[in-house]
Amino acid sequence: MSQAAIQNSSATTANAEFDVELRQVCKLFNNETVVRGVDLGIRRGEFFSILGPSGCGKTTTLRLIAGFDTPSAGEVLIQGRRMNAMPPYRRPVNTVFQSYALFSHLTAWENVAFGLRLQKHTKAEIQQRVDEALKLVKMDGFAKRFPAQLSGGQQQRVALARALVNRPTVLLLDEPLGALDLKLRKEMQVELANLHRELALTFVMVTHDQEEALCLSDRIAVMNQGIIEQIDTPERIYQQPKTPFVADFIGDTNLFHGKIEGFYPTTLWVVTETGLKVKAKQPEAGNTLTSGTVVLSVRPETVQLSLTPCNDDRNCFEGRLQDVMYLGTHVHFQVQLLSGDRLTVMRSNSPTNLPSADTPIYVSWSAQDCLALPL
């Protein structure tokens, strides 16, 4: 399948900025609201991920786009057209599932051709499009094999080819790599990124894997209990989370609850529940905090360890080393502060002489690495 063919098949109406829009979409199951007033716009040609824990509503949101579920309220639009009552087979989208959903009695080639045959395409066109789709996912040499003769990664490639052969406007990916082992998942992440660049299609992926979303996405929507807490680029999601949930869910972080005791144009003084006096940076312009309760977020990689107290204006607290977790490229340290707080510190793997558990050790971080989030 050529890039031009894919692009021609996904020509949009009226040069709309968004290929997919959800406007105040809600979904109820048995009187329980699982999607709560979701608003989002997915731009044409972007790789957009919906990220969140199990039960947050992300898969239901994808099913609403695909047409497998109907919204209880709100609108679903694709290329500017309202899709609420449109059945899945008439929407310009295709879905790739975690379970692959391949027909076990059909070869890889026949699985990819299945939809085209239902649509009554000519034999010549089916042959050409299936061959191109299999070549695109590097499975042209496995066309005659049955699913049971393919590895998990190969089956996932066939599932991708089957979705792409219909030339959708939007490709929906429902936990597409969740059934693969770690090494194969990493390889398929690269393949997905390459496919997205080559085809310039709109990809919408649902995942609970933070690293997967961060490395693949142009933008990420973080969901929690049926609502979207933040939509942003991977960099801003990680470095500038807008809520305590986003800070805690994306990557590792140390969280402290406290009250603002003083403020300056760019910094805050916060006293935590355990009595630590912490200097933090103000949120971005327009969100200045002056009072109230906040959550402080400190990423483990920004914390320094020392055997001596700090001699500058960094936040610095005494503790005792509790645990050391070797992770290959990095080492995680657990430090128990005298206040009772436990702090995770992440350092690159390098030879170091660690103190014994009863030896004083000092942790420190700058105010610029301490983000204050209002509750």
mmCIF file with all atom_site columns, N, CA and C in Angstrom, residues 83-107:
data_model
loop_
_atom_site.group_PDB
_atom_site.id
_atom_site.type_symbol
_atom_site.label_atom_id
_atom_site.label_alt_id
_atom_site.label_comp_id
_atom_site.label_asym_id
_atom_site.label_entity_id
_atom_site.label_seq_id
_atom_site.pdbx_PDB_ins_code
_atom_site.Cartn_x
_atom_site.Cartn_y
_atom_site.Cartn_z
_atom_site.occupancy
_atom_site.B_iso_or_equiv
_atom_site.pdbx_formal_charge
_atom_site.auth_seq_id
_atom_site.auth_comp_id
_atom_site.auth_asym_id
_atom_site.auth_atom_id
_atom_site.pdbx_PDB_model_num
ATOM 1  N N  . MET A 1 83  ? -21.260 11.076  14.147 1.00 0.00 ? 83  MET A N  1
ATOM 2  C CA . MET A 1 83  ? -21.222 9.626   13.993 1.00 0.00 ? 83  MET A CA 1
ATOM 3  C C  . MET A 1 83  ? -22.069 8.883   15.021 1.00 0.00 ? 83  MET A C  1
ATOM 4  N N  . ASN A 1 84  ? -22.818 9.570   15.847 1.00 0.00 ? 84  ASN A N  1
ATOM 5  C CA . ASN A 1 84  ? -23.516 8.903   16.954 1.00 0.00 ? 84  ASN A CA 1
ATOM 6  C C  . ASN A 1 84  ? -24.330 7.690   16.520 1.00 0.00 ? 84  ASN A C  1
ATOM 7  N N  . ALA A 1 85  ? -25.061 7.815   15.414 1.00 0.00 ? 85  ALA A N  1
ATOM 8  C CA . ALA A 1 85  ? -25.930 6.726   14.966 1.00 0.00 ? 85  ALA A CA 1
ATOM 9  C C  . ALA A 1 85  ? -25.309 5.899   13.838 1.00 0.00 ? 85  ALA A C  1
ATOM 10 N N  . MET A 1 86  ? -24.062 6.186   13.495 1.00 0.00 ? 86  MET A N  1
ATOM 11 C CA . MET A 1 86  ? -23.405 5.488   12.387 1.00 0.00 ? 86  MET A CA 1
ATOM 12 C C  . MET A 1 86  ? -22.839 4.158   12.868 1.00 0.00 ? 86  MET A C  1
ATOM 13 N N  . PRO A 1 87  ? -23.181 3.027   12.221 1.00 0.00 ? 87  PRO A N  1
ATOM 14 C CA . PRO A 1 87  ? -22.637 1.734   12.648 1.00 0.00 ? 87  PRO A CA 1
ATOM 15 C C  . PRO A 1 87  ? -21.133 1.660   12.378 1.00 0.00 ? 87  PRO A C  1
ATOM 16 N N  . PRO A 1 88  ? -20.432 0.780   13.078 1.00 0.00 ? 88  PRO A N  1
ATOM 17 C CA . PRO A 1 88  ? -18.970 0.705   12.940 1.00 0.00 ? 88  PRO A CA 1
ATOM 18 C C  . PRO A 1 88  ? -18.495 0.501   11.506 1.00 0.00 ? 88  PRO A C  1
ATOM 19 N N  . TYR A 1 89  ? -19.185 -0.360  10.748 1.00 0.00 ? 89  TYR A N  1
ATOM 20 C CA . TYR A 1 89  ? -18.701 -0.690  9.409  1.00 0.00 ? 89  TYR A CA 1
ATOM 21 C C  . TYR A 1 89  ? -18.833 0.465   8.427  1.00 0.00 ? 89  TYR A C  1
ATOM 22 N N  . ARG A 1 90  ? -19.582 1.504   8.801  1.00 0.00 ? 90  ARG A N  1
ATOM 23 C CA . ARG A 1 90  ? -19.719 2.660   7.925  1.00 0.00 ? 90  ARG A CA 1
ATOM 24 C C  . ARG A 1 90  ? -18.855 3.845   8.374  1.00 0.00 ? 90  ARG A C  1
ATOM 25 N N  . ARG A 1 91  ? -18.091 3.655   9.422  1.00 0.00 ? 91  ARG A N  1
ATOM 26 C CA . ARG A 1 91  ? -17.188 4.715   9.875  1.00 0.00 ? 91  ARG A CA 1
ATOM 27 C C  . ARG A 1 91  ? -15.821 4.548   9.222  1.00 0.00 ? 91  ARG A C  1
ATOM 28 N N  . PRO A 1 92  ? -15.144 5.655   8.915  1.00 0.00 ? 92  PRO A N  1
ATOM 29 C CA . PRO A 1 92  ? -13.830 5.567   8.240  1.00 0.00 ? 92  PRO A CA 1
ATOM 30 C C  . PRO A 1 92  ? -12.706 5.256   9.230  1.00 0.00 ? 92  PRO A C  1
ATOM 31 N N  . VAL A 1 93  ? -12.925 4.229   10.059 1.00 0.00 ? 93  VAL A N  1
ATOM 32 C CA . VAL A 1 93  ? -11.929 3.830   11.051 1.00 0.00 ? 93  VAL A CA 1
ATOM 33 C C  . VAL A 1 93  ? -11.784 2.316   11.017 1.00 0.00 ? 93  VAL A C  1
ATOM 34 N N  . ASN A 1 94  ? -10.645 1.833   11.487 1.00 0.00 ? 94  ASN A N  1
ATOM 35 C CA . ASN A 1 94  ? -10.437 0.408   11.708 1.00 0.00 ? 94  ASN A CA 1
ATOM 36 C C  . ASN A 1 94  ? -9.726  0.237   13.040 1.00 0.00 ? 94  ASN A C  1
ATOM 37 N N  . THR A 1 95  ? -9.995  -0.890  13.693 1.00 0.00 ? 95  THR A N  1
ATOM 38 C CA . THR A 1 95  ? -9.477  -1.119  15.037 1.00 0.00 ? 95  THR A CA 1
ATOM 39 C C  . THR A 1 95  ? -8.553  -2.320  15.056 1.00 0.00 ? 95  THR A C  1
ATOM 40 N N  . VAL A 1 96  ? -7.429  -2.161  15.765 1.00 0.00 ? 96  VAL A N  1
ATOM 41 C CA . VAL A 1 96  ? -6.509  -3.272  16.029 1.00 0.00 ? 96  VAL A CA 1
ATOM 42 C C  . VAL A 1 96  ? -6.620  -3.598  17.513 1.00 0.00 ? 96  VAL A C  1
ATOM 43 N N  . PHE A 1 97  ? -6.972  -4.880  17.816 1.00 0.00 ? 97  PHE A N  1
ATOM 44 C CA . PHE A 1 97  ? -7.227  -5.283  19.189 1.00 0.00 ? 97  PHE A CA 1
ATOM 45 C C  . PHE A 1 97  ? -6.009  -5.955  19.803 1.00 0.00 ? 97  PHE A C  1
ATOM 46 N N  . GLN A 1 98  ? -5.965  -5.949  21.122 1.00 0.00 ? 98  GLN A N  1
ATOM 47 C CA . GLN A 1 98  ? -4.884  -6.619  21.846 1.00 0.00 ? 98  GLN A CA 1
ATOM 48 C C  . GLN A 1 98  ? -4.855  -8.112  21.543 1.00 0.00 ? 98  GLN A C  1
ATOM 49 N N  . SER A 1 99  ? -6.032  -8.710  21.353 1.00 0.00 ? 99  SER A N  1
ATOM 50 C CA . SER A 1 99  ? -6.126  -10.158 21.134 1.00 0.00 ? 99  SER A CA 1
ATOM 51 C C  . SER A 1 99  ? -5.910  -10.554 19.675 1.00 0.00 ? 99  SER A C  1
ATOM 52 N N  . TYR A 1 100 ? -5.622  -9.570  18.800 1.00 0.00 ? 100 TYR A N  1
ATOM 53 C CA . TYR A 1 100 ? -5.384  -9.766  17.367 1.00 0.00 ? 100 TYR A CA 1
ATOM 54 C C  . TYR A 1 100 ? -6.654  -10.111 16.601 1.00 0.00 ? 100 TYR A C  1
ATOM 55 N N  . ALA A 1 101 ? -7.503  -11.022 17.149 1.00 0.00 ? 101 ALA A N  1
ATOM 56 C CA . ALA A 1 101 ? -8.784  -11.381 16.539 1.00 0.00 ? 101 ALA A CA 1
ATOM 57 C C  . ALA A 1 101 ? -8.630  -11.890 15.110 1.00 0.00 ? 101 ALA A C  1
ATOM 58 N N  . LEU A 1 102 ? -7.588  -12.682 14.865 1.00 0.00 ? 102 LEU A N  1
ATOM 59 C CA . LEU A 1 102 ? -7.390  -13.285 13.544 1.00 0.00 ? 102 LEU A CA 1
ATOM 60 C C  . LEU A 1 102 ? -8.212  -14.569 13.433 1.00 0.00 ? 102 LEU A C  1
ATOM 61 N N  . PHE A 1 103 ? -8.632  -14.893 12.210 1.00 0.00 ? 103 PHE A N  1
ATOM 62 C CA . PHE A 1 103 ? -9.342  -16.148 11.954 1.00 0.00 ? 103 PHE A CA 1
ATOM 63 C C  . PHE A 1 103 ? -8.327  -17.282 11.884 1.00 0.00 ? 103 PHE A C  1
ATOM 64 N N  . SER A 1 104 ? -8.458  -18.241 12.791 1.00 0.00 ? 104 SER A N  1
ATOM 65 C CA . SER A 1 104 ? -7.442  -19.295 12.885 1.00 0.00 ? 104 SER A CA 1
ATOM 66 C C  . SER A 1 104 ? -7.417  -20.201 11.670 1.00 0.00 ? 104 SER A C  1
ATOM 67 N N  . HIS A 1 105 ? -8.563  -20.300 10.939 1.00 0.00 ? 105 HIS A N  1
ATOM 68 C CA . HIS A 1 105 ? -8.638  -21.221 9.803  1.00 0.00 ? 105 HIS A CA 1
ATOM 69 C C  . HIS A 1 105 ? -8.216  -20.552 8.490  1.00 0.00 ? 105 HIS A C  1
ATOM 70 N N  . LEU A 1 106 ? -7.824  -19.270 8.555  1.00 0.00 ? 106 LEU A N  1
ATOM 71 C CA . LEU A 1 106 ? -7.390  -18.558 7.361  1.00 0.00 ? 106 LEU A CA 1
ATOM 72 C C  . LEU A 1 106 ? -5.905  -18.228 7.453  1.00 0.00 ? 106 LEU A C  1
ATOM 73 N N  . THR A 1 107 ? -5.241  -18.214 6.315  1.00 0.00 ? 107 THR A N  1
ATOM 74 C CA . THR A 1 107 ? -3.832  -17.813 6.284  1.00 0.00 ? 107 THR A CA 1
ATOM 75 C C  . THR A 1 107 ? -3.717  -16.317 6.552  1.00 0.00 ? 107 THR A C  1
#
